[in-house]
Each structure stands twice: as structure tokens, then as C-alpha cells.
């Protein structure tokens, strides 16, 4: 029961940090809607908050799956990578070829969610050993 609480918490924390970094960086890169957005603090903060929320939800979902399967490091990495591949496939299938920023988000979701699965499995493996 202990791992069922800690793995989603670790996943949500790591996912929120990575999502915030990715969305903030992609907000800085995007310049389709006019001048370069580097000087516009409002859009940077919106991207950061949106990334924190989306990354937290995705990380918590991966953490729940890691906890329910009692995954070690390799299975945790596989779970996170498969989740990233599903998001990337959805983005590539439904998006148009002109949306470069969205395609970069799809490509970055694979290693980011893979590391969320890995960290939530590795950092909560000690709680599994204590409970058994």
C-alpha cells in the first residue's frame, strides 16, 4: 500500500518538472504568431503552468501503473516509454505536417515519460522491499 502512494507522487513531481521545462522551452521557440516570444513573460508563464499540470497528470498516471505492476527499473522504463510512444503516435497521426512545435512535443514525450517511469520505479523500490 505504501508504494501505491509514493510512486504516483514521485511520478507527478518528476512529470510536472519535466512538463514545465518542455512546455516553457517550446513556448520560447514558437514564433509563428508574430515576433519571438522570449520577451513576453505572460506566454512563458502560461506555458510553464500548462506544462506543470499536464506533466503532473501524465506522471501520476505512469506512477499508478508502476505501483500496480510492482515494476522494477526496466519495467518502469518500458511503461514510461510506451506511454510516451502512445502520446507521440497520437500527435503525429492527428497533427498536420506544418505544426513543428507540436511534433517536437511528440518527440520529446518519449524520453521524458520514459524517465518518469524509470524514476518512479527506482525511487519507490525500497518501499516495496519494506512492505514485503
GROMACS .gro file of N, CA and C in nm, residues 12-132:
model
  363
   12UNK      N    1   0.422   1.219  -1.040
   12UNK     CA    2   0.361   1.351  -1.060
   12UNK      C    3   0.463   1.462  -1.043
   13UNK      N    4   0.551   1.449  -0.944
   13UNK     CA    5   0.653   1.551  -0.921
   13UNK      C    6   0.751   1.559  -1.038
   14UNK      N    7   0.805   1.444  -1.078
   14UNK     CA    8   0.902   1.442  -1.188
   14UNK      C    9   0.836   1.483  -1.319
   15UNK      N   10   0.714   1.434  -1.342
   15UNK     CA   11   0.642   1.470  -1.464
   15UNK      C   12   0.610   1.618  -1.470
   16UNK      N   13   0.575   1.678  -1.356
   16UNK     CA   14   0.546   1.821  -1.354
   16UNK      C   15   0.670   1.903  -1.384
   17UNK      N   16   0.783   1.864  -1.328
   17UNK     CA   17   0.907   1.937  -1.355
   17UNK      C   18   0.944   1.926  -1.503
   18UNK      N   19   0.942   1.803  -1.556
   18UNK     CA   20   0.979   1.786  -1.697
   18UNK      C   21   0.879   1.851  -1.790
   19UNK      N   22   0.749   1.841  -1.759
   19UNK     CA   23   0.648   1.905  -1.842
   19UNK      C   24   0.661   2.056  -1.842
   20UNK      N   25   0.689   2.114  -1.726
   20UNK     CA   26   0.709   2.258  -1.719
   20UNK      C   27   0.828   2.304  -1.800
   21UNK      N   28   0.936   2.229  -1.793
   21UNK     CA   29   1.056   2.264  -1.870
   21UNK      C   30   1.030   2.253  -2.020
   22UNK      N   31   0.966   2.144  -2.062
   22UNK     CA   32   0.940   2.122  -2.204
   22UNK      C   33   0.845   2.227  -2.259
   23UNK      N   34   0.733   2.251  -2.190
   23UNK     CA   35   0.636   2.348  -2.241
   23UNK      C   36   0.694   2.489  -2.239
   24UNK      N   37   0.774   2.523  -2.139
   24UNK     CA   38   0.836   2.655  -2.135
   24UNK      C   39   0.933   2.673  -2.250
   25UNK      N   40   1.013   2.571  -2.276
   25UNK     CA   41   1.109   2.580  -2.386
   25UNK      C   42   1.038   2.589  -2.520
   26UNK      N   43   0.933   2.509  -2.539
   26UNK     CA   44   0.860   2.515  -2.666
   26UNK      C   45   0.787   2.648  -2.682
   27UNK      N   46   0.745   2.710  -2.573
   27UNK     CA   47   0.685   2.842  -2.581
   27UNK      C   48   0.788   2.946  -2.624
   28UNK      N   49   0.912   2.931  -2.577
   28UNK     CA   50   1.017   3.023  -2.618
   28UNK      C   51   1.052   3.007  -2.765
   29UNK      N   52   1.048   2.884  -2.814
   29UNK     CA   53   1.087   2.858  -2.953
   29UNK      C   54   0.981   2.903  -3.052
   30UNK      N   55   0.852   2.892  -3.015
   30UNK     CA   56   0.743   2.919  -3.107
   30UNK      C   57   0.741   3.066  -3.147
   31UNK      N   58   0.749   3.090  -3.276
   31UNK     CA   59   0.745   3.228  -3.325
   31UNK      C   60   0.650   3.241  -3.444
   32UNK      N   61   0.554   3.150  -3.457
   32UNK     CA   62   0.459   3.157  -3.567
   32UNK      C   63   0.365   3.274  -3.555
   33UNK      N   64   0.328   3.309  -3.434
   33UNK     CA   65   0.223   3.409  -3.415
   33UNK      C   66   0.279   3.550  -3.404
   34UNK      N   67   0.391   3.578  -3.462
   34UNK     CA   68   0.445   3.712  -3.458
   34UNK      C   69   0.591   3.712  -3.419
   35UNK      N   70   0.633   3.810  -3.340
   35UNK     CA   71   0.774   3.818  -3.302
   35UNK      C   72   0.811   3.707  -3.204
   36UNK      N   73   0.938   3.694  -3.182
   36UNK     CA   74   0.990   3.593  -3.091
   36UNK      C   75   0.934   3.617  -2.953
   37UNK      N   76   0.887   3.512  -2.886
   37UNK     CA   77   0.816   3.525  -2.760
   37UNK      C   78   0.906   3.537  -2.639
   38UNK      N   79   1.036   3.547  -2.659
   38UNK     CA   80   1.127   3.550  -2.546
   38UNK      C   81   1.104   3.665  -2.450
   39UNK      N   82   1.055   3.777  -2.500
   39UNK     CA   83   1.032   3.891  -2.413
   39UNK      C   84   0.894   3.896  -2.353
   40UNK      N   85   0.805   3.806  -2.392
   40UNK     CA   86   0.668   3.808  -2.343
   40UNK      C   87   0.655   3.713  -2.225
   41UNK      N   88   0.657   3.768  -2.105
   41UNK     CA   89   0.654   3.685  -1.984
   41UNK      C   90   0.522   3.614  -1.964
   42UNK      N   91   0.413   3.670  -2.014
   42UNK     CA   92   0.282   3.610  -1.993
   42UNK      C   93   0.272   3.475  -2.061
   43UNK      N   94   0.314   3.466  -2.186
   43UNK     CA   95   0.304   3.338  -2.257
   43UNK      C   96   0.401   3.235  -2.200
   44UNK      N   97   0.515   3.280  -2.150
   44UNK     CA   98   0.609   3.187  -2.088
   44UNK      C   99   0.548   3.128  -1.962
   45UNK      N  100   0.483   3.208  -1.882
   45UNK     CA  101   0.422   3.159  -1.759
   45UNK      C  102   0.303   3.067  -1.788
   46UNK      N  103   0.226   3.099  -1.893
   46UNK     CA  104   0.115   3.012  -1.930
   46UNK      C  105   0.168   2.877  -1.976
   47UNK      N  106   0.274   2.877  -2.055
   47UNK     CA  107   0.335   2.751  -2.097
   47UNK      C  108   0.390   2.672  -1.981
   48UNK      N  109   0.451   2.740  -1.885
   48UNK     CA  110   0.506   2.673  -1.768
   48UNK      C  111   0.397   2.609  -1.684
   49UNK      N  112   0.290   2.683  -1.657
   49UNK     CA  113   0.181   2.630  -1.575
   49UNK      C  114   0.110   2.516  -1.647
   50UNK      N  115   0.087   2.531  -1.776
   50UNK     CA  116   0.024   2.423  -1.853
   50UNK      C  117   0.111   2.298  -1.854
   51UNK      N  118   0.241   2.316  -1.866
   51UNK     CA  119   0.333   2.203  -1.862
   51UNK      C  120   0.337   2.136  -1.726
   52UNK      N  121   0.331   2.216  -1.619
   52UNK     CA  122   0.327   2.159  -1.484
   52UNK      C  123   0.202   2.074  -1.464
   53UNK      N  124   0.089   2.123  -1.512
   53UNK     CA  125  -0.037   2.049  -1.494
   53UNK      C  126  -0.039   1.923  -1.579
   54UNK      N  127  -0.008   1.936  -1.708
   54UNK     CA  128  -0.012   1.819  -1.797
   54UNK      C  129   0.093   1.716  -1.758
   55UNK      N  130   0.212   1.760  -1.725
   55UNK     CA  131   0.317   1.668  -1.683
   55UNK      C  132   0.286   1.600  -1.552
   56UNK      N  133   0.222   1.671  -1.461
   56UNK     CA  134   0.183   1.612  -1.333
   56UNK      C  135   0.079   1.502  -1.351
   57UNK      N  136  -0.020   1.526  -1.437
   57UNK     CA  137  -0.121   1.423  -1.461
   57UNK      C  138  -0.061   1.300  -1.529
   58UNK      N  139   0.022   1.323  -1.631
   58UNK     CA  140   0.084   1.210  -1.700
   58UNK      C  141   0.178   1.133  -1.607
   59UNK      N  142   0.254   1.204  -1.527
   59UNK     CA  143   0.345   1.138  -1.433
   59UNK      C  144   0.272   1.060  -1.326
   60UNK      N  145   0.160   1.114  -1.277
   60UNK     CA  146   0.083   1.041  -1.177
   60UNK      C  147   0.021   0.915  -1.236
   61UNK      N  148  -0.026   0.923  -1.360
   61UNK     CA  149  -0.083   0.804  -1.424
   61UNK      C  150   0.023   0.696  -1.443
   62UNK      N  151   0.142   0.736  -1.485
   62UNK     CA  152   0.251   0.640  -1.500
   62UNK      C  153   0.290   0.584  -1.365
   63UNK      N  154   0.292   0.667  -1.262
   63UNK     CA  155   0.324   0.621  -1.128
   63UNK      C  156   0.225   0.518  -1.075
   64UNK      N  157   0.096   0.536  -1.105
   64UNK     CA  158  -0.005   0.439  -1.063
   64UNK      C  159   0.018   0.305  -1.133
   65UNK      N  160   0.048   0.309  -1.262
   65UNK     CA  161   0.073   0.185  -1.336
   65UNK      C  162   0.199   0.116  -1.283
   66UNK      N  163   0.301   0.194  -1.255
   66UNK     CA  164   0.425   0.137  -1.199
   66UNK      C  165   0.397   0.073  -1.063
   67UNK      N  166   0.316   0.138  -0.981
   67UNK     CA  167   0.286   0.084  -0.849
   67UNK      C  168   0.201  -0.042  -0.857
   68UNK      N  169   0.102  -0.043  -0.945
   68UNK     CA  170   0.015  -0.160  -0.955
   68UNK      C  171   0.086  -0.282  -1.013
   69UNK      N  172   0.182  -0.259  -1.103
   69UNK     CA  173   0.255  -0.372  -1.160
   69UNK      C  174   0.377  -0.411  -1.078
   70UNK      N  175   0.406  -0.335  -0.972
   70UNK     CA  176   0.524  -0.357  -0.887
   70UNK      C  177   0.651  -0.364  -0.972
   71UNK      N  178   0.665  -0.264  -1.057
   71UNK     CA  179   0.771  -0.263  -1.156
   71UNK      C  180   0.907  -0.231  -1.095
   72UNK      N  181   1.007  -0.296  -1.146
   72UNK     CA  182   1.146  -0.261  -1.117
   72UNK      C  183   1.189  -0.159  -1.222
   73UNK      N  184   1.320  -0.132  -1.230
   73UNK     CA  185   1.367  -0.022  -1.314
   73UNK      C  186   1.340  -0.046  -1.463
   74UNK      N  187   1.360  -0.167  -1.513
   74UNK     CA  188   1.343  -0.192  -1.656
   74UNK      C  189   1.196  -0.185  -1.697
   75UNK      N  190   1.109  -0.244  -1.618
   75UNK     CA  191   0.966  -0.238  -1.649
   75UNK      C  192   0.912  -0.096  -1.634
   76UNK      N  193   0.963  -0.022  -1.536
   76UNK     CA  194   0.922   0.118  -1.521
   76UNK      C  195   0.963   0.202  -1.641
   77UNK      N  196   1.085   0.179  -1.689
   77UNK     CA  197   1.131   0.249  -1.809
   77UNK      C  198   1.046   0.212  -1.929
   78UNK      N  199   1.010   0.085  -1.941
   78UNK     CA  200   0.928   0.039  -2.052
   78UNK      C  201   0.787   0.098  -2.046
   79UNK      N  202   0.729   0.105  -1.927
   79UNK     CA  203   0.595   0.163  -1.911
   79UNK      C  204   0.595   0.310  -1.950
   80UNK      N  205   0.693   0.385  -1.902
   80UNK     CA  206   0.701   0.527  -1.936
   80UNK      C  207   0.727   0.550  -2.084
   81UNK      N  208   0.814   0.468  -2.143
   81UNK     CA  209   0.844   0.484  -2.285
   81UNK      C  210   0.723   0.450  -2.371
   82UNK      N  211   0.650   0.346  -2.334
   82UNK     CA  212   0.528   0.311  -2.409
   82UNK      C  213   0.423   0.421  -2.398
   83UNK      N  214   0.411   0.484  -2.282
   83UNK     CA  215   0.318   0.597  -2.268
   83UNK      C  216   0.362   0.713  -2.356
   84UNK      N  217   0.492   0.740  -2.360
   84UNK     CA  218   0.543   0.845  -2.448
   84UNK      C  219   0.523   0.813  -2.595
   85UNK      N  220   0.540   0.687  -2.632
   85UNK     CA  221   0.516   0.646  -2.771
   85UNK      C  222   0.370   0.661  -2.809
   86UNK      N  223   0.278   0.631  -2.716
   86UNK     CA  224   0.136   0.648  -2.746
   86UNK      C  225   0.101   0.795  -2.767
   87UNK      N  226   0.156   0.882  -2.684
   87UNK     CA  227   0.130   1.026  -2.700
   87UNK      C  228   0.191   1.076  -2.829
   88UNK      N  229   0.313   1.033  -2.860
   88UNK     CA  230   0.377   1.076  -2.984
   88UNK      C  231   0.302   1.026  -3.106
   89UNK      N  232   0.256   0.901  -3.102
   89UNK     CA  233   0.179   0.848  -3.216
   89UNK      C  234   0.049   0.925  -3.235
   90UNK      N  235  -0.018   0.958  -3.125
   90UNK     CA  236  -0.141   1.037  -3.136
   90UNK      C  237  -0.113   1.174  -3.196
   91UNK      N  238  -0.007   1.238  -3.151
   91UNK     CA  239   0.026   1.371  -3.203
   91UNK      C  240   0.064   1.363  -3.350
   92UNK      N  241   0.142   1.264  -3.389
   92UNK     CA  242   0.184   1.254  -3.528
   92UNK      C  243   0.069   1.214  -3.620
   93UNK      N  244  -0.025   1.134  -3.572
   93UNK     CA  245  -0.137   1.093  -3.656
   93UNK      C  246  -0.238   1.205  -3.673
   94UNK      N  247  -0.270   1.275  -3.566
   94UNK     CA  248  -0.375   1.377  -3.574
   94UNK      C  249  -0.324   1.515  -3.615
   95UNK      N  250  -0.196   1.542  -3.603
   95UNK     CA  251  -0.143   1.674  -3.635
   95UNK      C  252  -0.114   1.689  -3.784
   96UNK      N  253  -0.100   1.813  -3.826
   96UNK     CA  254  -0.065   1.839  -3.965
   96UNK      C  255   0.088   1.849  -3.977
   97UNK      N  256   0.141   1.833  -4.098
   97UNK     CA  257   0.286   1.839  -4.116
   97UNK      C  258   0.346   1.977  -4.088
   98UNK      N  259   0.263   2.080  -4.081
   98UNK     CA  260   0.314   2.216  -4.061
   98UNK      C  261   0.335   2.251  -3.915
   99UNK      N  262   0.289   2.169  -3.824
   99UNK     CA  263   0.298   2.201  -3.682
   99UNK      C  264   0.428   2.146  -3.623
  100UNK      N  265   0.534   2.222  -3.640
  100UNK     CA  266   0.665   2.176  -3.595
  100UNK      C  267   0.677   2.171  -3.443
  101UNK      N  268   0.619   2.268  -3.375
  101UNK     CA  269   0.627   2.271  -3.229
  101UNK      C  270   0.553   2.152  -3.169
  102UNK      N  271   0.438   2.120  -3.223
  102UNK     CA  272   0.362   2.005  -3.175
  102UNK      C  273   0.437   1.874  -3.202
  103UNK      N  274   0.503   1.865  -3.315
  103UNK     CA  275   0.583   1.746  -3.345
  103UNK      C  276   0.704   1.735  -3.252
  104UNK      N  277   0.763   1.848  -3.215
  104UNK     CA  278   0.873   1.843  -3.118
  104UNK      C  279   0.822   1.798  -2.982
  105UNK      N  280   0.700   1.839  -2.944
  105UNK     CA  281   0.641   1.792  -2.820
  105UNK      C  282   0.620   1.641  -2.824
  106UNK      N  283   0.575   1.589  -2.938
  106UNK     CA  284   0.558   1.445  -2.951
  106UNK      C  285   0.689   1.370  -2.942
  107UNK      N  286   0.792   1.425  -3.003
  107UNK     CA  287   0.923   1.360  -2.995
  107UNK      C  288   0.984   1.366  -2.857
  108UNK      N  289   0.962   1.475  -2.786
  108UNK     CA  290   1.017   1.489  -2.651
  108UNK      C  291   0.939   1.410  -2.546
  109UNK      N  292   0.817   1.374  -2.579
  109UNK     CA  293   0.737   1.300  -2.480
  109UNK      C  294   0.791   1.159  -2.457
  110UNK      N  295   0.859   1.102  -2.555
  110UNK     CA  296   0.910   0.966  -2.539
  110UNK      C  297   1.020   0.958  -2.432
  111UNK      N  298   1.129   1.035  -2.442
  111UNK     CA  299   1.230   1.023  -2.336
  111UNK      C  300   1.185   1.083  -2.202
  112UNK      N  301   1.102   1.186  -2.206
  112UNK     CA  302   1.057   1.247  -2.081
  112UNK      C  303   0.971   1.150  -2.001
  113UNK      N  304   0.873   1.089  -2.064
  113UNK     CA  305   0.788   0.996  -1.990
  113UNK      C  306   0.861   0.866  -1.958
  114UNK      N  307   0.959   0.830  -2.039
  114UNK     CA  308   1.042   0.715  -2.005
  114UNK      C  309   1.119   0.738  -1.878
  115UNK      N  310   1.172   0.858  -1.862
  115UNK     CA  311   1.246   0.888  -1.738
  115UNK      C  312   1.152   0.899  -1.619
  116UNK      N  313   1.027   0.942  -1.640
  116UNK     CA  314   0.930   0.945  -1.531
  116UNK      C  315   0.902   0.804  -1.482
  117UNK      N  316   0.882   0.710  -1.575
  117UNK     CA  317   0.860   0.572  -1.537
  117UNK      C  318   0.980   0.511  -1.467
  118UNK      N  319   1.099   0.542  -1.517
  118UNK     CA  320   1.221   0.490  -1.456
  118UNK      C  321   1.239   0.543  -1.314
  119UNK      N  322   1.224   0.673  -1.297
  119UNK     CA  323   1.245   0.732  -1.165
  119UNK      C  324   1.137   0.690  -1.065
  120UNK      N  325   1.014   0.679  -1.111
  120UNK     CA  326   0.912   0.636  -1.015
  120UNK      C  327   0.929   0.490  -0.977
  121UNK      N  328   0.987   0.409  -1.064
  121UNK     CA  329   1.014   0.269  -1.027
  121UNK      C  330   1.136   0.259  -0.936
  122UNK      N  331   1.241   0.332  -0.969
  122UNK     CA  332   1.366   0.322  -0.891
  122UNK      C  333   1.350   0.385  -0.753
  123UNK      N  334   1.290   0.502  -0.746
  123UNK     CA  335   1.281   0.572  -0.618
  123UNK      C  336   1.179   0.512  -0.522
  124UNK      N  337   1.094   0.426  -0.570
  124UNK     CA  338   0.996   0.362  -0.480
  124UNK      C  339   1.022   0.213  -0.462
  125UNK      N  340   1.132   0.163  -0.513
  125UNK     CA  341   1.157   0.019  -0.500
  125UNK      C  342   1.191  -0.019  -0.356
  126UNK      N  343   1.246   0.073  -0.278
  126UNK     CA  344   1.277   0.043  -0.139
  126UNK      C  345   1.150   0.028  -0.056
  127UNK      N  346   1.046   0.102  -0.089
  127UNK     CA  347   0.921   0.087  -0.016
  127UNK      C  348   0.859  -0.049  -0.045
  128UNK      N  349   0.884  -0.106  -0.162
  128UNK     CA  350   0.835  -0.239  -0.192
  128UNK      C  351   0.905  -0.343  -0.107
  129UNK      N  352   1.035  -0.327  -0.089
  129UNK     CA  353   1.110  -0.423  -0.011
  129UNK      C  354   1.069  -0.419   0.137
  130UNK      N  355   1.036  -0.301   0.188
  130UNK     CA  356   0.998  -0.289   0.328
  130UNK      C  357   0.859  -0.349   0.354
  131UNK      N  358   0.771  -0.339   0.254
  131UNK     CA  359   0.635  -0.386   0.276
  131UNK      C  360   0.621  -0.537   0.264
  132UNK      N  361   0.717  -0.605   0.204
  132UNK     CA  362   0.708  -0.750   0.186
  132UNK      C  363   0.776  -0.824   0.297
   0.00000   0.00000   0.00000
